[in-house]
Short mmCIF file of C-alpha atoms in Angstrom, two decimals:
data_model
loop_
_atom_site.label_atom_id
_atom_site.label_comp_id
_atom_site.label_asym_id
_atom_site.label_seq_id
_atom_site.Cartn_x
_atom_site.Cartn_y
_atom_site.Cartn_z
CA MET A 26 288.56 71.16 9.34
CA ARG A 27 290.59 73.53 11.44
CA ILE A 28 293.40 73.08 13.90
CA ALA A 29 294.68 75.19 16.66
CA VAL A 30 297.74 75.28 19.08
CA ASP A 31 297.68 76.39 22.65
CA ASN A 32 300.96 78.28 22.85
CA SER A 33 301.02 78.04 26.64
CA LEU A 34 301.25 74.22 26.30
CA CYS A 35 303.60 73.97 23.47
CA GLU A 36 306.97 72.74 24.53
CA ALA A 37 308.69 72.56 21.07
CA HIS A 38 308.90 68.83 20.86
CA GLY A 39 308.62 69.16 17.02
CA GLN A 40 306.79 65.82 16.66
CA CYS A 41 303.86 67.52 14.67
CA GLY A 42 306.47 69.05 12.19
CA VAL A 43 307.77 65.53 11.73
CA VAL A 44 304.22 64.32 10.65
CA ASP A 45 303.78 67.17 8.21
CA TYR A 46 305.89 70.26 8.03
CA ASP A 47 303.41 72.25 5.93
CA LEU A 48 300.33 71.48 8.14
CA PHE A 49 302.23 72.13 11.26
CA PRO A 50 304.80 74.94 10.67
CA LEU A 51 307.35 75.61 13.42
CA ASP A 52 308.94 78.81 14.34
CA ASP A 53 312.83 79.39 14.49
CA ASP A 54 312.97 77.92 17.98
CA GLY A 55 310.85 74.82 17.02
CA PHE A 56 307.64 76.00 18.62
CA SER A 57 304.29 75.54 16.85
CA ALA A 58 303.26 78.37 14.45
CA VAL A 59 299.87 76.77 13.73
CA GLY A 60 298.11 79.77 15.46
CA PRO A 61 294.66 79.79 16.98
CA SER A 62 292.82 78.68 13.88
CA ARG A 63 294.45 77.10 10.75
CA GLU A 64 292.47 75.69 7.80
CA VAL A 65 293.39 72.04 6.89
CA PRO A 66 293.32 71.59 3.10
CA ALA A 67 290.69 69.08 1.91
CA GLY A 68 292.02 65.49 1.70
CA GLU A 69 294.65 66.04 4.48
CA GLU A 70 292.31 65.55 7.48
CA ALA A 71 293.76 62.14 8.42
CA THR A 72 297.33 63.69 8.45
CA ALA A 73 296.05 66.52 10.50
CA GLU A 74 294.60 64.21 13.14
CA LEU A 75 297.87 62.19 13.14
CA GLY A 76 299.85 65.35 13.76
CA VAL A 77 297.49 66.54 16.57
CA ALA A 78 297.76 63.06 18.28
CA SER A 79 301.58 63.20 17.99
CA CYS A 80 301.88 66.08 20.43
CA PRO A 81 303.20 64.84 23.64
CA ALA A 82 302.23 68.03 25.51
CA ARG A 83 298.64 67.90 24.17
CA ALA A 84 298.98 71.47 22.97
CA LEU A 85 297.19 70.78 19.57
CA ARG A 86 293.68 70.14 18.98
CA VAL A 87 291.14 69.83 16.16
CA LEU A 88 288.65 72.74 16.37
CA PRO A 89 284.93 71.67 16.63
CA MET B 9 333.99 63.43 41.59
CA THR B 10 333.92 62.86 37.76
CA VAL B 11 331.54 60.52 36.06
CA ASP B 12 332.45 58.40 33.11
CA LEU B 13 329.38 57.06 31.34
CA THR B 14 331.38 54.54 29.25
CA ALA B 15 332.64 52.69 32.43
CA PRO B 16 331.21 49.15 32.32
CA ALA B 17 329.09 49.64 35.57
CA ALA B 18 327.70 52.80 34.05
CA SER B 19 326.82 51.13 30.86
CA ALA B 20 325.23 48.31 32.52
CA ASP B 21 323.00 50.56 34.76
CA PRO B 22 323.25 54.18 33.52
CA TYR B 23 319.96 55.11 35.34
CA ALA B 24 321.58 54.79 38.70
CA VAL B 25 324.35 57.20 37.62
CA PHE B 26 321.85 59.54 36.11
CA ARG B 27 319.72 59.61 39.39
CA SER B 28 322.67 60.55 41.38
CA LEU B 29 323.73 63.23 38.94
CA ARG B 30 320.26 64.72 38.69
CA ASP B 31 320.15 65.00 42.54
CA THR B 32 323.54 66.10 43.33
CA ASP B 33 325.19 67.79 40.31
CA PRO B 34 322.55 68.20 37.50
CA VAL B 35 325.04 70.26 35.31
CA HIS B 36 328.19 68.07 35.88
CA TRP B 37 331.67 68.78 34.35
CA SER B 38 332.98 65.32 33.53
CA GLU B 39 336.76 65.27 33.25
CA ALA B 40 336.47 61.83 31.71
CA HIS B 41 334.40 63.19 28.80
CA ARG B 42 335.78 66.64 28.81
CA ALA B 43 332.22 67.68 28.57
CA TRP B 44 329.30 69.01 30.56
CA LEU B 45 326.74 66.40 31.38
CA ILE B 46 323.15 67.97 31.58
CA THR B 47 320.71 65.50 33.24
CA ARG B 48 317.54 67.21 34.22
CA TYR B 49 314.50 67.24 31.94
CA ASP B 50 313.94 71.01 32.10
CA ASP B 51 317.57 71.86 31.52
CA VAL B 52 317.95 69.38 28.58
CA SER B 53 314.60 70.85 27.05
CA ASP B 54 315.96 74.46 27.46
CA ALA B 55 319.31 73.34 25.95
CA PHE B 56 317.63 72.30 22.65
CA ARG B 57 316.80 75.89 21.97
CA ASN B 58 319.82 77.64 23.52
CA LYS B 59 321.57 79.30 20.65
CA ALA B 60 324.89 78.98 22.49
CA PHE B 61 324.80 75.26 21.72
CA SER B 62 325.67 74.46 18.20
CA ASN B 63 325.24 71.36 16.05
CA ASP B 64 327.83 72.51 13.59
CA ARG B 65 330.57 70.28 14.92
CA VAL B 66 332.19 68.38 11.97
CA ARG B 67 333.08 71.36 9.74
CA PRO B 68 335.40 72.86 12.47
CA VAL B 69 337.26 69.45 12.66
CA LEU B 70 337.57 69.26 8.91
CA ALA B 71 338.82 72.82 8.67
CA ARG B 72 341.59 72.03 11.12
CA ARG B 73 342.98 69.25 8.84
CA LYS B 74 345.88 70.55 6.89
CA GLU B 75 346.27 67.91 4.21
CA PRO B 76 343.60 66.27 2.26
CA SER B 77 343.36 62.52 3.26
CA ALA B 78 341.22 59.53 2.53
CA ALA B 79 339.16 60.58 5.55
CA SER B 80 338.52 64.11 4.27
CA ASP B 81 336.28 62.95 1.41
CA VAL B 82 334.14 60.96 3.81
CA LEU B 83 334.11 63.60 6.46
CA GLY B 84 333.16 66.10 3.82
CA LEU B 85 330.07 63.91 3.15
CA LEU B 86 329.23 63.87 6.94
CA ALA B 87 329.78 67.53 7.21
CA GLY B 88 326.94 68.18 4.87
CA TRP B 89 324.45 66.27 7.18
CA MET B 90 321.64 68.43 8.43
CA VAL B 91 322.33 66.96 12.05
CA VAL B 92 325.61 68.74 11.99
CA THR B 93 324.43 72.13 10.67
CA ASP B 94 322.75 75.19 12.28
CA PRO B 95 320.25 77.53 10.78
CA PRO B 96 320.03 78.80 8.09
CA GLU B 97 321.73 75.82 6.40
CA HIS B 98 319.77 73.46 8.64
CA THR B 99 316.43 75.18 7.88
CA ARG B 100 316.84 74.81 4.20
CA LEU B 101 318.02 71.09 4.27
CA ARG B 102 315.19 70.30 6.69
CA ARG B 103 312.58 71.92 4.69
CA LEU B 104 313.77 70.04 1.51
CA ALA B 105 313.82 66.67 3.24
CA ALA B 106 310.50 67.13 5.23
CA GLY B 107 308.27 66.16 2.28
CA ALA B 108 309.75 62.62 2.12
CA PHE B 109 309.20 61.99 5.77
CA LYS B 110 305.57 63.12 5.88
CA GLY B 111 303.21 61.09 7.94
CA GLN B 112 301.12 60.00 4.86
CA ARG B 113 304.13 58.70 3.04
CA ILE B 114 305.26 56.79 6.14
CA ALA B 115 301.82 55.28 6.90
CA VAL B 116 301.68 53.57 3.48
CA MET B 117 304.93 51.68 4.33
CA GLY B 118 303.05 49.71 7.09
CA GLU B 119 302.23 46.79 4.96
CA GLN B 120 305.68 46.44 3.53
CA ILE B 121 307.31 46.79 6.96
CA THR B 122 304.96 44.05 8.35
CA ALA B 123 305.91 41.79 5.54
CA ILE B 124 309.66 42.29 6.15
CA VAL B 125 309.24 41.67 9.87
CA ASP B 126 307.19 38.58 9.35
CA ARG B 127 309.66 37.24 6.97
CA LEU B 128 312.53 37.77 9.47
CA LEU B 129 310.47 36.29 12.34
CA SER B 130 309.45 33.27 10.28
CA ALA B 131 313.15 32.37 9.77
CA PHE B 132 313.69 33.04 13.43
CA LEU B 133 310.95 30.66 14.40
CA GLU B 134 312.41 27.89 12.32
CA GLY B 135 315.65 28.06 14.53
CA ASP B 136 315.72 26.20 17.66
CA GLY B 137 316.98 26.90 21.19
CA ALA B 138 318.84 30.16 22.06
CA GLN B 139 319.15 32.65 19.30
CA ASP B 140 320.08 36.30 19.05
CA LEU B 141 317.11 38.32 18.26
CA ILE B 142 319.35 41.44 17.37
CA SER B 143 321.36 39.81 14.60
CA GLU B 144 318.36 37.90 13.14
CA VAL B 145 315.62 40.44 13.46
CA ALA B 146 316.24 43.76 15.05
CA TYR B 147 319.53 44.55 13.14
CA PRO B 148 318.57 43.54 9.53
CA LEU B 149 315.03 45.08 9.71
CA PRO B 150 315.93 48.83 9.45
CA ALA B 151 318.64 48.27 6.84
CA ILE B 152 316.09 46.46 4.66
CA VAL B 153 313.39 49.03 5.24
CA ILE B 154 315.80 51.85 4.28
CA ALA B 155 317.16 50.11 1.16
CA THR B 156 313.56 49.46 0.16
CA MET B 157 312.47 53.16 0.81
CA LEU B 158 315.30 54.34 -1.33
CA GLY B 159 314.26 51.97 -4.06
CA ALA B 160 317.45 49.98 -4.10
CA PRO B 161 317.28 46.47 -5.67
CA PRO B 162 316.79 43.60 -3.05
CA ALA B 163 320.18 42.04 -4.15
CA ASP B 164 322.02 45.23 -2.86
CA ARG B 165 320.47 45.22 0.75
CA ASP B 166 323.42 43.42 2.44
CA ARG B 167 325.81 46.26 1.31
CA PHE B 168 323.57 48.75 3.14
CA ARG B 169 324.25 46.84 6.38
CA GLU B 170 327.99 46.90 5.77
CA TRP B 171 327.89 50.65 4.95
CA SER B 172 326.00 51.38 8.11
CA ASP B 173 328.58 49.69 10.13
CA GLU B 174 331.33 51.68 8.33
CA LEU B 175 329.56 54.95 8.72
CA ALA B 176 329.08 54.46 12.49
CA LEU B 177 332.80 53.56 12.74
CA VAL B 178 333.87 56.76 10.93
CA ALA B 179 331.26 59.11 12.53
CA PHE B 180 331.94 58.11 16.01
CA GLY B 181 335.68 57.94 15.42
CA THR B 182 338.01 55.26 16.41
CA GLY B 183 340.05 54.49 19.58
CA GLY B 184 343.82 54.23 18.86
CA ALA B 185 346.22 52.75 16.34
CA ALA B 186 344.84 49.14 16.63
CA ARG B 187 341.62 50.10 14.88
CA ALA B 188 343.37 52.29 12.30
CA ASP B 189 343.20 49.45 9.71
CA ARG B 190 339.58 48.91 10.25
CA HIS B 191 339.07 52.68 9.85
CA GLN B 192 340.92 52.61 6.53
CA ARG B 193 338.80 49.80 5.18
CA ALA B 194 335.56 51.65 6.38
CA LEU B 195 336.69 54.62 4.35
CA ARG B 196 337.19 52.43 1.30
CA GLY B 197 333.77 51.04 1.87
CA LEU B 198 332.13 54.43 2.20
CA ARG B 199 333.76 55.67 -0.98
CA GLU B 200 331.93 52.61 -2.72
CA MET B 201 328.66 53.77 -0.91
CA ASP B 202 329.29 57.31 -2.27
CA ALA B 203 329.49 55.92 -5.82
CA TYR B 204 326.53 53.73 -5.36
CA PHE B 205 324.35 56.42 -4.08
CA HIS B 206 325.40 58.73 -6.93
CA THR B 207 324.36 56.01 -9.43
CA LEU B 208 321.15 55.59 -7.65
CA VAL B 209 320.39 59.37 -7.66
CA ASP B 210 321.49 59.53 -11.36
CA HIS B 211 318.89 56.66 -12.28
CA ARG B 212 316.16 58.30 -10.27
CA ARG B 213 316.59 61.76 -11.78
CA ARG B 214 315.83 60.19 -15.09
CA ALA B 215 312.90 58.09 -13.90
CA LEU B 216 311.20 59.38 -10.82
CA GLY B 217 309.32 56.63 -8.73
CA ASP B 218 307.16 56.76 -5.56
CA ASP B 219 310.14 55.90 -3.38
CA MET B 220 311.73 58.22 -0.77
CA LEU B 221 314.62 59.26 -2.95
CA SER B 222 312.33 60.58 -5.58
CA ALA B 223 310.40 62.51 -2.85
CA LEU B 224 313.76 63.98 -1.69
CA MET B 225 314.22 65.35 -5.16
CA ALA B 226 311.13 67.49 -4.89
CA ARG B 227 311.51 71.27 -5.20
CA ASP B 228 310.84 73.71 -2.36
CA GLY B 229 309.90 76.99 -4.34
CA ASP B 230 312.91 77.11 -6.76
CA ASP B 231 315.34 75.33 -4.51
CA LEU B 232 316.10 71.65 -4.58
CA LEU B 233 318.83 69.23 -3.15
CA SER B 234 321.83 68.84 -5.34
CA ASP B 235 323.21 65.41 -6.29
CA ASP B 236 325.92 65.55 -3.50
CA GLU B 237 323.30 66.65 -0.98
CA LEU B 238 320.97 63.84 -2.06
CA VAL B 239 323.84 61.30 -1.57
CA ALA B 240 324.62 62.85 1.80
CA MET B 241 320.89 62.53 2.78
CA CYS B 242 320.80 58.80 1.74
CA ALA B 243 323.94 58.17 3.93
CA LEU B 244 322.35 60.01 6.74
CA LEU B 245 319.15 58.15 6.53
CA LEU B 246 321.15 54.98 6.71
CA PHE B 247 323.31 56.14 9.73
CA ALA B 248 320.52 57.63 11.75
CA GLY B 249 317.84 55.16 10.89
CA HIS B 250 319.63 51.84 11.31
CA GLU B 251 321.23 51.30 14.75
CA THR B 252 318.73 53.55 16.61
CA THR B 253 315.93 51.53 15.35
CA THR B 254 317.66 48.16 16.02
CA ASN B 255 318.16 49.35 19.68
CA SER B 256 314.64 50.63 20.00
CA ILE B 257 313.27 47.25 19.02
CA ALA B 258 315.84 45.29 21.17
CA ASN B 259 315.61 47.52 24.20
CA ALA B 260 311.75 47.52 24.06
CA THR B 261 311.81 43.72 23.91
CA LEU B 262 314.15 43.38 26.86
CA ALA B 263 312.12 45.84 28.91
CA LEU B 264 308.93 43.77 28.26
CA LEU B 265 310.64 40.57 29.22
CA ARG B 266 311.87 42.18 32.50
CA HIS B 267 308.32 43.30 33.28
CA PRO B 268 306.06 40.28 32.59
CA ASP B 269 303.01 42.15 33.87
CA GLN B 270 303.47 44.72 31.26
CA LEU B 271 304.09 42.14 28.59
CA ASP B 272 300.85 40.34 29.47
CA ARG B 273 299.09 43.59 29.40
CA LEU B 274 300.27 44.22 25.86
CA ARG B 275 299.35 40.74 24.78
CA ALA B 276 295.93 41.20 26.18
CA ASP B 277 295.39 44.55 24.48
CA PRO B 278 297.35 44.76 21.36
CA ASP B 279 295.95 48.13 20.50
CA LEU B 280 298.05 49.49 23.40
CA ILE B 281 301.06 49.34 21.07
CA GLY B 282 301.03 53.06 20.25
CA PRO B 283 301.44 54.41 23.79
CA ALA B 284 303.38 51.27 24.81
CA VAL B 285 306.12 52.03 22.34
CA GLU B 286 306.34 55.74 23.57
CA GLU B 287 306.75 54.38 27.13
CA LEU B 288 309.30 51.85 26.05
CA LEU B 289 311.35 54.69 24.25
CA ARG B 290 311.11 56.76 27.43
CA PHE B 291 312.01 53.92 29.79
CA ASP B 292 315.02 52.59 27.89
CA GLY B 293 315.36 54.35 24.51
CA PRO B 294 318.17 53.89 21.95
CA ILE B 295 320.07 57.15 22.69
CA LYS B 296 321.64 58.07 25.83
CA VAL B 297 323.37 61.35 24.96
CA LEU B 298 323.29 63.89 22.15
CA ASN B 299 326.16 66.30 21.77
CA ARG B 300 326.40 69.98 21.33
CA TRP B 301 329.24 72.34 20.68
CA VAL B 302 329.34 75.48 22.75
CA VAL B 303 329.72 78.62 20.62
CA ALA B 304 328.89 81.47 23.02
CA GLU B 305 329.15 82.06 26.71
CA THR B 306 326.08 80.78 28.51
CA GLU B 307 324.88 79.60 32.00
CA VAL B 308 322.92 76.51 32.92
CA ARG B 309 321.67 76.25 36.45
CA GLY B 310 324.41 78.60 37.84
CA LYS B 311 327.27 76.91 35.91
CA ARG B 312 329.20 79.04 33.35
CA ILE B 313 329.68 77.18 30.10
CA SER B 314 332.26 78.63 27.66
CA PRO B 315 332.90 78.62 23.94
CA GLY B 316 334.96 75.63 22.70
CA GLU B 317 333.48 73.27 25.42
CA ARG B 318 331.09 70.49 24.73
CA VAL B 319 327.83 69.56 26.30
CA HIS B 320 326.19 66.22 26.47
CA LEU B 321 322.44 66.25 26.57
CA VAL B 322 321.53 63.13 28.55
CA LEU B 323 318.17 62.21 26.99
CA ALA B 324 318.02 59.04 28.92
CA SER B 325 318.29 60.89 32.21
CA ALA B 326 315.68 63.56 31.31
CA ASN B 327 313.36 60.78 30.42
CA ARG B 328 313.59 59.43 33.99
CA ASP B 329 313.37 62.80 35.87
CA PRO B 330 310.93 62.46 38.62
CA MET B 331 310.28 66.19 38.38
CA ARG B 332 308.64 65.54 34.96
CA PHE B 333 307.37 61.90 35.25
CA ASP B 334 305.57 60.31 38.08
CA ASP B 335 307.25 57.04 39.19
CA PRO B 336 309.80 57.42 36.36
CA ASP B 337 311.46 54.14 37.06
CA THR B 338 308.16 52.27 36.68
CA LEU B 339 307.36 50.94 33.21
CA ASP B 340 303.68 51.84 32.61
CA LEU B 341 302.56 51.10 29.01
CA GLY B 342 299.47 53.15 29.41
CA ARG B 343 301.45 56.31 30.60
CA ASN B 344 299.67 59.44 29.44
CA PRO B 345 300.82 62.20 28.73
CA ASN B 346 304.25 61.00 27.96
CA PRO B 347 306.38 63.92 26.86
CA HIS B 348 309.49 61.89 26.57
CA ILE B 349 312.36 63.28 24.47
CA ALA B 350 313.84 60.05 23.18
CA PHE B 351 313.63 61.70 19.55
CA GLY B 352 315.23 65.01 20.87
CA LYS B 353 313.40 68.19 20.62
CA GLY B 354 312.95 71.41 18.63
CA ILE B 355 314.18 72.08 15.23
CA HIS B 356 316.52 69.00 15.13
CA ALA B 357 313.82 66.68 16.44
CA CYS B 358 314.40 63.32 14.68
CA ILE B 359 312.92 63.67 11.19
CA GLY B 360 312.49 59.91 10.96
CA ALA B 361 310.45 59.61 14.22
CA GLN B 362 307.33 58.50 12.53
CA LEU B 363 309.17 55.77 10.56
CA ALA B 364 311.00 54.72 13.67
CA ARG B 365 307.87 54.45 15.61
CA MET B 366 306.14 52.52 12.92
CA GLU B 367 309.00 49.99 12.57
CA THR B 368 309.20 49.50 16.43
CA ARG B 369 305.51 49.21 16.82
CA ILE B 370 305.19 46.57 14.08
CA ALA B 371 308.32 44.68 15.21
CA VAL B 372 307.39 44.57 18.88
CA SER B 373 303.68 43.73 18.11
CA ARG B 374 304.79 40.81 15.98
CA ILE B 375 307.47 39.60 18.30
CA VAL B 376 305.09 39.39 21.31
CA SER B 377 302.18 37.87 19.34
CA ARG B 378 304.22 35.36 17.27
CA MET B 379 306.43 34.21 20.16
CA PRO B 380 304.15 33.50 23.15
CA GLY B 381 306.88 31.48 24.79
CA LEU B 382 309.46 34.34 24.37
CA ALA B 383 312.12 34.13 27.20
CA LEU B 384 315.51 35.57 27.87
CA ALA B 385 318.20 32.94 27.38
CA GLU B 386 321.20 34.74 28.60
CA GLU B 387 321.88 37.93 30.56
CA PRO B 388 322.53 40.77 28.01
CA VAL B 389 325.73 42.75 27.97
CA TRP B 390 325.55 46.46 27.31
CA LYS B 391 328.02 48.16 24.99
CA ASP B 392 330.44 50.50 26.71
CA VAL B 393 329.49 53.51 24.38
CA LEU B 394 328.41 56.96 25.26
CA ALA B 395 325.92 57.94 22.71
CA SER B 396 323.77 54.84 22.33
CA ARG B 397 322.14 52.41 24.74
CA ALA B 398 322.92 49.22 22.94
CA MET B 399 323.34 45.52 23.75
CA ASP B 400 325.73 43.31 21.82
CA ARG B 401 323.15 40.50 21.61
CA LEU B 402 319.65 39.73 22.89
CA VAL B 403 319.63 35.89 23.21
CA VAL B 404 316.17 34.46 23.63
CA ARG B 405 314.23 31.23 23.33
CA HIS B 406 310.86 31.19 21.58
CA SER B 407 309.63 28.02 22.99
#
């Protein structure tokens, strides 16, 4: 599974980082540093989905 | 014009005051608060990442104290809280604490929280007539959850409640000599708390469990939280996680009672609870205002803001800003998207947001499903406080 952030949508709510700081790293200003394609370690898919769903700006997604 | 958010009329209906501020003076110098009130969504959002606004606001107070006092010890404990630090100290503490709050760890708490809620509600349902849902359910719940998560024995849970009250008293300060005695007693209580948490930390160091305190002991590279930092973290968890959650549950329940169509909608579709709680947090969340200390010259919407001043970021106003939310004064449990900032934003966004959401979802779900006859029994009175949106009591009948 891979996840991505659309930086033009990210508003630095920080809610993904609250779900899992390692899966959803933030930069110094609190914006997502997930990048265009980040591998989710095996076994952490459910957490990744929770983090993606937690974004109030809908800036995160699971890549097909 | 100067606005005082703690005036009784403003506490009863702050949203009317916020609307007028957003329209006429969105960056308002309030002589009453000796602070800037920032009320528009965009300005509050920007303020969360403005480096001129600092969270490091306890240490300067502590540094100004010339003589050590009973208060200094406790203030020293508060000064170590990550909510009152800036990077790089904040970054380190936040990283070390993050593991303990991961979504997965919180998710497994669901069953336990449901059991606690159901026990409290069963006792409530045994009572007859008008009863206070805050003192019987919304207030005890978070304290029990925190004590459970820290692995404290059930017999000690009542003390968590007392410490939480004492922390609030000391952290928010007191008003005048009349309350000095209460303040002194609070400080004594908090020294007991400090000793209790040190003992708890000591035990856990020797025998790690699957509780949150054990998780807080995990290393980040070769760094880890010291005993004092762990004790401060326990106190912060109690302070930040208690009253806020109580108010989330109580305010949510009141909003539903005031909007019977939405209450019916939730009862008909219990799966709506996720977005419903987000909307209830937006509509009447537990925190009205977060403070920042100004450490550099900056400008917000043409107003010059100077070092040494304070700014109040009015979350409850931002969450009702029509420039960001359609029909902001309408409670719509299905609202989507819902980029409310009830948990703050950016690097200081509430680390316990997932836990608070889960507690509020479970409590509100169970309250509305187990009490089909739920009705307001007396008009609630709002506390005249700046930071939180809090009722004294929420008196209801369940049949």
